[in-house]
C-alpha positions as MATLAB code, in Angstrom:
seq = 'XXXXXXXXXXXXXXXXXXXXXXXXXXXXXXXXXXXXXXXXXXXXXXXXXXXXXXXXXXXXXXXXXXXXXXXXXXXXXXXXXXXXXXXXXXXXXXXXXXXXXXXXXXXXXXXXXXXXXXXXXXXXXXXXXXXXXXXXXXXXXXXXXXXXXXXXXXXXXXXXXXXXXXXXXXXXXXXXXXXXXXXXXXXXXXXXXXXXXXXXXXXXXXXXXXXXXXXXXXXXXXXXXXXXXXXXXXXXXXXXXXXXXXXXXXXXXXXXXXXXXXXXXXXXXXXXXXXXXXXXXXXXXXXXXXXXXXXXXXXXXXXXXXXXXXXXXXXXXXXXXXXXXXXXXXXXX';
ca = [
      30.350  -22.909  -44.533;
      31.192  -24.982  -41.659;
      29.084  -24.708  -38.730;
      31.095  -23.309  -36.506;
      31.474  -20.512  -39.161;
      27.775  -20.333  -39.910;
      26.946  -19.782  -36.417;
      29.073  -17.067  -36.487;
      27.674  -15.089  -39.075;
      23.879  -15.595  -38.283;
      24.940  -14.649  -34.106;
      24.467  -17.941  -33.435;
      21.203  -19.269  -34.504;
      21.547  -21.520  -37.572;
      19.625  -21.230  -40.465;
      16.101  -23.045  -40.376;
      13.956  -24.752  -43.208;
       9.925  -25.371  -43.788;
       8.355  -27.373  -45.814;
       5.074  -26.408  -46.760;
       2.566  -27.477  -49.384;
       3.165  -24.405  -51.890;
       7.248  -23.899  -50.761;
      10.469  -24.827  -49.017;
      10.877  -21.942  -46.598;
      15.309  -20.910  -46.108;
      15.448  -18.551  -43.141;
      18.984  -16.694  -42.391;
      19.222  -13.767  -39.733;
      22.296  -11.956  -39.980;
      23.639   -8.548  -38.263;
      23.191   -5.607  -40.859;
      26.647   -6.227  -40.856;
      26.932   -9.415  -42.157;
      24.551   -9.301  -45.301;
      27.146   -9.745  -47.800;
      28.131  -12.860  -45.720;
      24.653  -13.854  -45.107;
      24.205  -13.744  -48.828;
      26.897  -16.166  -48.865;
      25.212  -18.457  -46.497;
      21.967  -18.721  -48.286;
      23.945  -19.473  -51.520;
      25.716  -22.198  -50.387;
      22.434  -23.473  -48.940;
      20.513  -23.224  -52.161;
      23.402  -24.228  -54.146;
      26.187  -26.409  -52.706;
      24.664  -27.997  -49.852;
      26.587  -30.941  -48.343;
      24.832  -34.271  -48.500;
      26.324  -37.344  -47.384;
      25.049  -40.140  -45.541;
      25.568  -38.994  -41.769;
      23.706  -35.394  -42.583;
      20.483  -37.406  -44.079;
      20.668  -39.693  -41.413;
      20.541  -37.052  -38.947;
      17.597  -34.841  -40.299;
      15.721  -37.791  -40.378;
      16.350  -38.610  -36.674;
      14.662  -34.693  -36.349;
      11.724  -35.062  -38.614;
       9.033  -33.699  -36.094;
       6.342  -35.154  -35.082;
       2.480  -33.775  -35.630;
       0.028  -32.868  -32.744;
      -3.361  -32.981  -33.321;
      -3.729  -29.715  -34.223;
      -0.792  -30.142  -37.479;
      -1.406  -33.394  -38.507;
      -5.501  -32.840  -39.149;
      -3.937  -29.573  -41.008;
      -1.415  -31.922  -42.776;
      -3.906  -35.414  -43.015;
      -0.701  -37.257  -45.499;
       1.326  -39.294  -43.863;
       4.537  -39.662  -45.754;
       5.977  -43.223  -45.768;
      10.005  -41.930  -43.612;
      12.153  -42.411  -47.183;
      15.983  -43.643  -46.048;
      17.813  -41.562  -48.953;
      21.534  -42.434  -50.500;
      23.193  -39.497  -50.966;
      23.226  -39.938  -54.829;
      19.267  -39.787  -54.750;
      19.521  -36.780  -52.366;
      21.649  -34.956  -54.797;
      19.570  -35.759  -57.606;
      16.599  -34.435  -55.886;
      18.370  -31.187  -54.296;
      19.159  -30.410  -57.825;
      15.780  -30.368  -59.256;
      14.298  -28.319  -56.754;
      16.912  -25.550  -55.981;
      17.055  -23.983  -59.643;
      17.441  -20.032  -59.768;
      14.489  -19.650  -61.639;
      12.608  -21.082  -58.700;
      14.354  -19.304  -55.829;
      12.612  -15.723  -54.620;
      15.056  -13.755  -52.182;
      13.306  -11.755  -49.409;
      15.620   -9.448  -47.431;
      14.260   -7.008  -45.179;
      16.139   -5.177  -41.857;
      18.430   -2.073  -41.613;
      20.109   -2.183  -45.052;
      20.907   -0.101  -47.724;
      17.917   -0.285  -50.379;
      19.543   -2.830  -53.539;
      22.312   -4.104  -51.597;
      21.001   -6.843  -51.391;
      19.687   -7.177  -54.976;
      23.420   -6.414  -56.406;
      24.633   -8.908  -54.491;
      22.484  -11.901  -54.920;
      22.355  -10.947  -58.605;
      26.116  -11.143  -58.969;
      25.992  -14.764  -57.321;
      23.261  -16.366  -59.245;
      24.722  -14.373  -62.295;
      27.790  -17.113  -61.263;
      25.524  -20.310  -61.289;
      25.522  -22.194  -63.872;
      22.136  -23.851  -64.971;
      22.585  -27.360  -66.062;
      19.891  -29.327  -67.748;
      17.049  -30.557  -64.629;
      18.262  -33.966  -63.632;
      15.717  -36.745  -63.812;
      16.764  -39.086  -61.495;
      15.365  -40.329  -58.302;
      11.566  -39.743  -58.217;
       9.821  -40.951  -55.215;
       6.701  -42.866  -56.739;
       5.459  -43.685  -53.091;
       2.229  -43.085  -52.858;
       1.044  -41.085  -49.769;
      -1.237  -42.409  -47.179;
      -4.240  -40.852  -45.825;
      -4.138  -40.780  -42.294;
      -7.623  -41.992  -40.745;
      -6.597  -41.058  -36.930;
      -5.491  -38.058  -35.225;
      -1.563  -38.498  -33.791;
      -2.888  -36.953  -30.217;
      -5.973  -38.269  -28.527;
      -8.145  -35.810  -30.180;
     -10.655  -36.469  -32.527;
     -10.867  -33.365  -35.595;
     -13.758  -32.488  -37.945;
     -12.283  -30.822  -41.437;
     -14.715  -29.206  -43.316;
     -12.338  -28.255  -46.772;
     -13.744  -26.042  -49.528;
     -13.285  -26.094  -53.059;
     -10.017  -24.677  -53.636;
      -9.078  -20.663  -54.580;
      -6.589  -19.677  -57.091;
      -4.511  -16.915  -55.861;
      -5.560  -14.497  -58.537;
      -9.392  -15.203  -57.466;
     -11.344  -11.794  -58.234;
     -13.339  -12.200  -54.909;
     -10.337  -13.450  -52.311;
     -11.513   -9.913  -50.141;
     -14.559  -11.388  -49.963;
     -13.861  -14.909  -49.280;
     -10.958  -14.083  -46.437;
     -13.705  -11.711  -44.643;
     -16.271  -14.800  -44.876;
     -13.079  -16.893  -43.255;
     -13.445  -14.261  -40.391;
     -16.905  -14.107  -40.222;
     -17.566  -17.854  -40.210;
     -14.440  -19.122  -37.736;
     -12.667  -16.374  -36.257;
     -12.937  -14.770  -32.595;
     -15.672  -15.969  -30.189;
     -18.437  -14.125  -32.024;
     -18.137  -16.221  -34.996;
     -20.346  -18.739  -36.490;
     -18.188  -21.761  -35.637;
     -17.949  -20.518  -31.913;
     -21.609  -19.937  -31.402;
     -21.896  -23.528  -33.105;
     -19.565  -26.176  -32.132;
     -18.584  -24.468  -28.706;
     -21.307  -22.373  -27.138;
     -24.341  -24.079  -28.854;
     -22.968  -27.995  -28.482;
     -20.264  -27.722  -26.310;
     -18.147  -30.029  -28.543;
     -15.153  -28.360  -29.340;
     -12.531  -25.914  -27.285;
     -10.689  -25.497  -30.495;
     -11.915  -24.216  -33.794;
     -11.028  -22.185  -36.654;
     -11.480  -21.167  -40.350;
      -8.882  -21.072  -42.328;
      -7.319  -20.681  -45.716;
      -4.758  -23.421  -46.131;
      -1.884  -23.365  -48.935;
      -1.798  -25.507  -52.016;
       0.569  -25.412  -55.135;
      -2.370  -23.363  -56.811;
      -3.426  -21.037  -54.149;
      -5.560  -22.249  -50.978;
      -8.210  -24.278  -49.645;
     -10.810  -22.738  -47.427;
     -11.261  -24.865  -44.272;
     -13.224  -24.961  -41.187;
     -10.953  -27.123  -38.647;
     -12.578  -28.537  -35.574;
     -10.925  -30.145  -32.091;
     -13.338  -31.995  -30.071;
     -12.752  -35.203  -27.415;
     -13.497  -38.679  -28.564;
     -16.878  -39.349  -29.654;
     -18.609  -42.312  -31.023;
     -21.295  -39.652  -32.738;
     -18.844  -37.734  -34.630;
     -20.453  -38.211  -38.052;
     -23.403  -36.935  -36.411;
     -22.090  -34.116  -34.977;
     -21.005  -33.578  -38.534;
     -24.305  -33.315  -40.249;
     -25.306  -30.808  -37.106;
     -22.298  -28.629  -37.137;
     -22.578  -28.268  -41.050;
     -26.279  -27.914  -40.686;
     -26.247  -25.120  -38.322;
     -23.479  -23.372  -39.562;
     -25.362  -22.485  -43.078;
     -28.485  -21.751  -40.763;
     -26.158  -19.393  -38.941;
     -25.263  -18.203  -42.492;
     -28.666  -17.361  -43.215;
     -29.619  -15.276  -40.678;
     -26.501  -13.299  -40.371;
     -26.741   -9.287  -40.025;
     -25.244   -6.051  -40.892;
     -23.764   -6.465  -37.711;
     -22.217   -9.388  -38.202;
     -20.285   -7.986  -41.034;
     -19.180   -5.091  -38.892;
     -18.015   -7.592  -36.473;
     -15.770   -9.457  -39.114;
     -14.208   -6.521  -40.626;
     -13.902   -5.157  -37.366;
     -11.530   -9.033  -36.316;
      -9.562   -8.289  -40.247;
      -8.839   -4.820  -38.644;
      -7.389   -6.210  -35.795;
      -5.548   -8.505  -37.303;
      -4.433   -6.553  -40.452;
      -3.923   -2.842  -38.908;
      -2.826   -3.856  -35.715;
      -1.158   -7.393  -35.810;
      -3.501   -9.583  -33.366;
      -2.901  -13.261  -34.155;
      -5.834  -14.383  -35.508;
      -5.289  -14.532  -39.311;
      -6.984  -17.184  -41.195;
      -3.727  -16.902  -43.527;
      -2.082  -19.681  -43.083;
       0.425  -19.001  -44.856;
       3.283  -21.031  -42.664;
       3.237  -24.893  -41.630;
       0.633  -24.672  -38.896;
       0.066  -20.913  -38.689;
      -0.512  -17.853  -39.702;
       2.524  -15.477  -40.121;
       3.065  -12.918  -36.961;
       4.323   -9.227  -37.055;
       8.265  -10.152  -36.345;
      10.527   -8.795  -38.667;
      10.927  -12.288  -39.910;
       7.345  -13.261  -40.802;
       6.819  -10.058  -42.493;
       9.521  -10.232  -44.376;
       8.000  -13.338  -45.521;
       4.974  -12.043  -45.922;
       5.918   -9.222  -48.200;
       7.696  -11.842  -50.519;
       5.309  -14.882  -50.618;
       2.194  -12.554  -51.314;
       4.176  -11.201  -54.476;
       5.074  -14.566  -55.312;
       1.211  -16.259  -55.007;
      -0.434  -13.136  -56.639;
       1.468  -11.377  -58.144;
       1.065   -8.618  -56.632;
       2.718   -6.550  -53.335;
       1.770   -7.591  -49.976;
      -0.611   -4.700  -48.684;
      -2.654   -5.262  -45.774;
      -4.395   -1.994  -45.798;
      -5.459   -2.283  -49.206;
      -6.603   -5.938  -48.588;
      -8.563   -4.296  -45.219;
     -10.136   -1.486  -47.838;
     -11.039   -4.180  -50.179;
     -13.204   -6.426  -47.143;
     -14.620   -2.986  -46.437;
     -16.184   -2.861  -49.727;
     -17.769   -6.185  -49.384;
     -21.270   -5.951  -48.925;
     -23.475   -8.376  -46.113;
     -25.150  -10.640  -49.410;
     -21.410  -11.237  -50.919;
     -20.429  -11.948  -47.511;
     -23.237  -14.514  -47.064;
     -22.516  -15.854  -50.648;
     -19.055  -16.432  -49.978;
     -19.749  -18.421  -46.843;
     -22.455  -20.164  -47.774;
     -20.684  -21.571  -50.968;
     -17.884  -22.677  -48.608;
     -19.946  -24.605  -46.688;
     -22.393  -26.300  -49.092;
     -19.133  -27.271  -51.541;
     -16.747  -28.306  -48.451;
     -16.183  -32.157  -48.212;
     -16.322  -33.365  -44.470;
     -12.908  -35.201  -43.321;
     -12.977  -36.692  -39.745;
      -9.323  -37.854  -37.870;
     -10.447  -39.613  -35.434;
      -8.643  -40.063  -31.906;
      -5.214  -42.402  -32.493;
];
């Protein structure tokens, strides 16, 4: 599809691409008109992508560039790779296989249109053997300062596996621990200390499942590894003394969030964000829950299941995050 053509189809806004650590996000909006079409333009993205020297040269003019807030979220720093279009290919073909593609469609169309006719395209694709050239041995480098002049505390978990029995229980601790201004984290490294404006806790996306984090923003300091020892410190006393209200409070943030769409999710489920309530992130949504878990994307269910979580699970759950997570400081670049 040229690109005059593809802007045609998608109403002019061109398709758009994410790379995060569990998936490379493909996002087409078409008219309800234009699915079959649409269809067509995902294909040919997925499948016969053009690849020559100008087009690589381009998207590497438009990698972006991390503010503080991303780049503590993503601490790598990839070495900028010049690819050949040969190498390009090689790789594109490795990573686009139908067995590792999951269509999401969701709008005003008729129910398995969109089934029947992806299915009759990938039923054309022939699977060739995985090629095994071009394998980018670089090792990645661990950043050691922020890209903004910002300095960021990372306290990250042990890792979750996306079929984890107790991931009600853990996401509720997320809420109770780092999000809204009655949380832990608030009370702590805000009210308390008055060392942060930004702070959250999060559940951040690996290959696997996700790692529980609590993310901290706070100006340059030359006592940051002490204000690590007292943010930890105070956040597991916090722990401690937490209350049946406290619990109400968190499930009553997941209800807000869940039932009625305010942005506060600990999900973060896209680059640097949760996903929102546009018909794009929940269609998404409905298809990357199914393809971590298993299972459909229900938020209601999910909210019954924190319901059922009881104050000493909820401690449990936060206190293991905090007494396992590894402390990673960025400081300001």
């Amino acid at each position: 599809y040229p690109r005059r053509e593809m802007l045609m189809v998608t109403d002019g806004e061109p398709p758009h691409c994410e790379v995060t650590p569990d998936l490379v996000r493909l996002v087409v909006n078409v008219s309800p008109g234009n699915l079959k079409t649409g269809l067509g333009v995902m294909e040919s993205l997925v499948h016969r992508a053009t690849l020559n020297q100008e087009n690589l040269d381009a998207a590497a003019q438009e990698l972006p560039v991390p503010d503080y807030w991303t780049g503590a979220l993503d601490p790598v720093s990839n070495p900028r790779v010049q690819l050949k279009p040969d190498e390009a290919q090689q790789l594109y073909l490795r990573v686009f296989r139908p067995e590792r593609i999951v269509l999401i469609v969701g709008g005003r169309f008729n129910a398995g249109d969109a089934e029947k006719a992806w299915a009759n395209r990938m039923d054309s694709w022939t699977v060739d053997r995985e090629p095994r050239g071009y394998f980018d041995n670089t090792a990645p480098v661990e950043r050691t300062h922020n890209p903004e002049g910002v300095t960021t505390i990372d306290f990250v978990g042990a890792p979750v596996t996306a079929d984890d029995a107790a991931m009600p229980a853990r996401i509720l601790s997320l809420f109770a621990l780092g999000v809204g201004k009655g949380s832990s984290l608030f009370r702590v490294a805000r009210e308390k200390h008055a060392w942060s404006y930004r702070q959250d806790a999060i559940l951040s996306p690996t290959q696997e499942g996700w790692i529980p984090r609590i993310l901290i923003a706070c100006i340059p300091t030359d006592d940051v590894q002490d204000r690590v020892k007292a943010i930890k410190a105070d956040l597991i006393d916090s722990v401690a003394s937490w209350t049946p209200a406290t619990r109400e409070r968190a499930i009553g943030m997941a209800t807000a969030v869940l039932a009625y769409q305010v942005p506060f999710s600990p999900l973060y489920v896209l680059g640097g964000s949760p996903a929102g309530n546009s018909l794009e992130d929940r269609t998404f949504m409905a298809g990357y829950w199914q393809m971590k878990t298993g299972k459909p994307w229900d938020a209601k269910a999910l909210l019954e299941s924190m319901k059922q979580v009881s104050l000493d699970d909820l401690k449990q759950q936060a206190s293991e995050i905090l007494t396992t997570a590894i402390p990673r400081v960025l400081a300001a670049g």
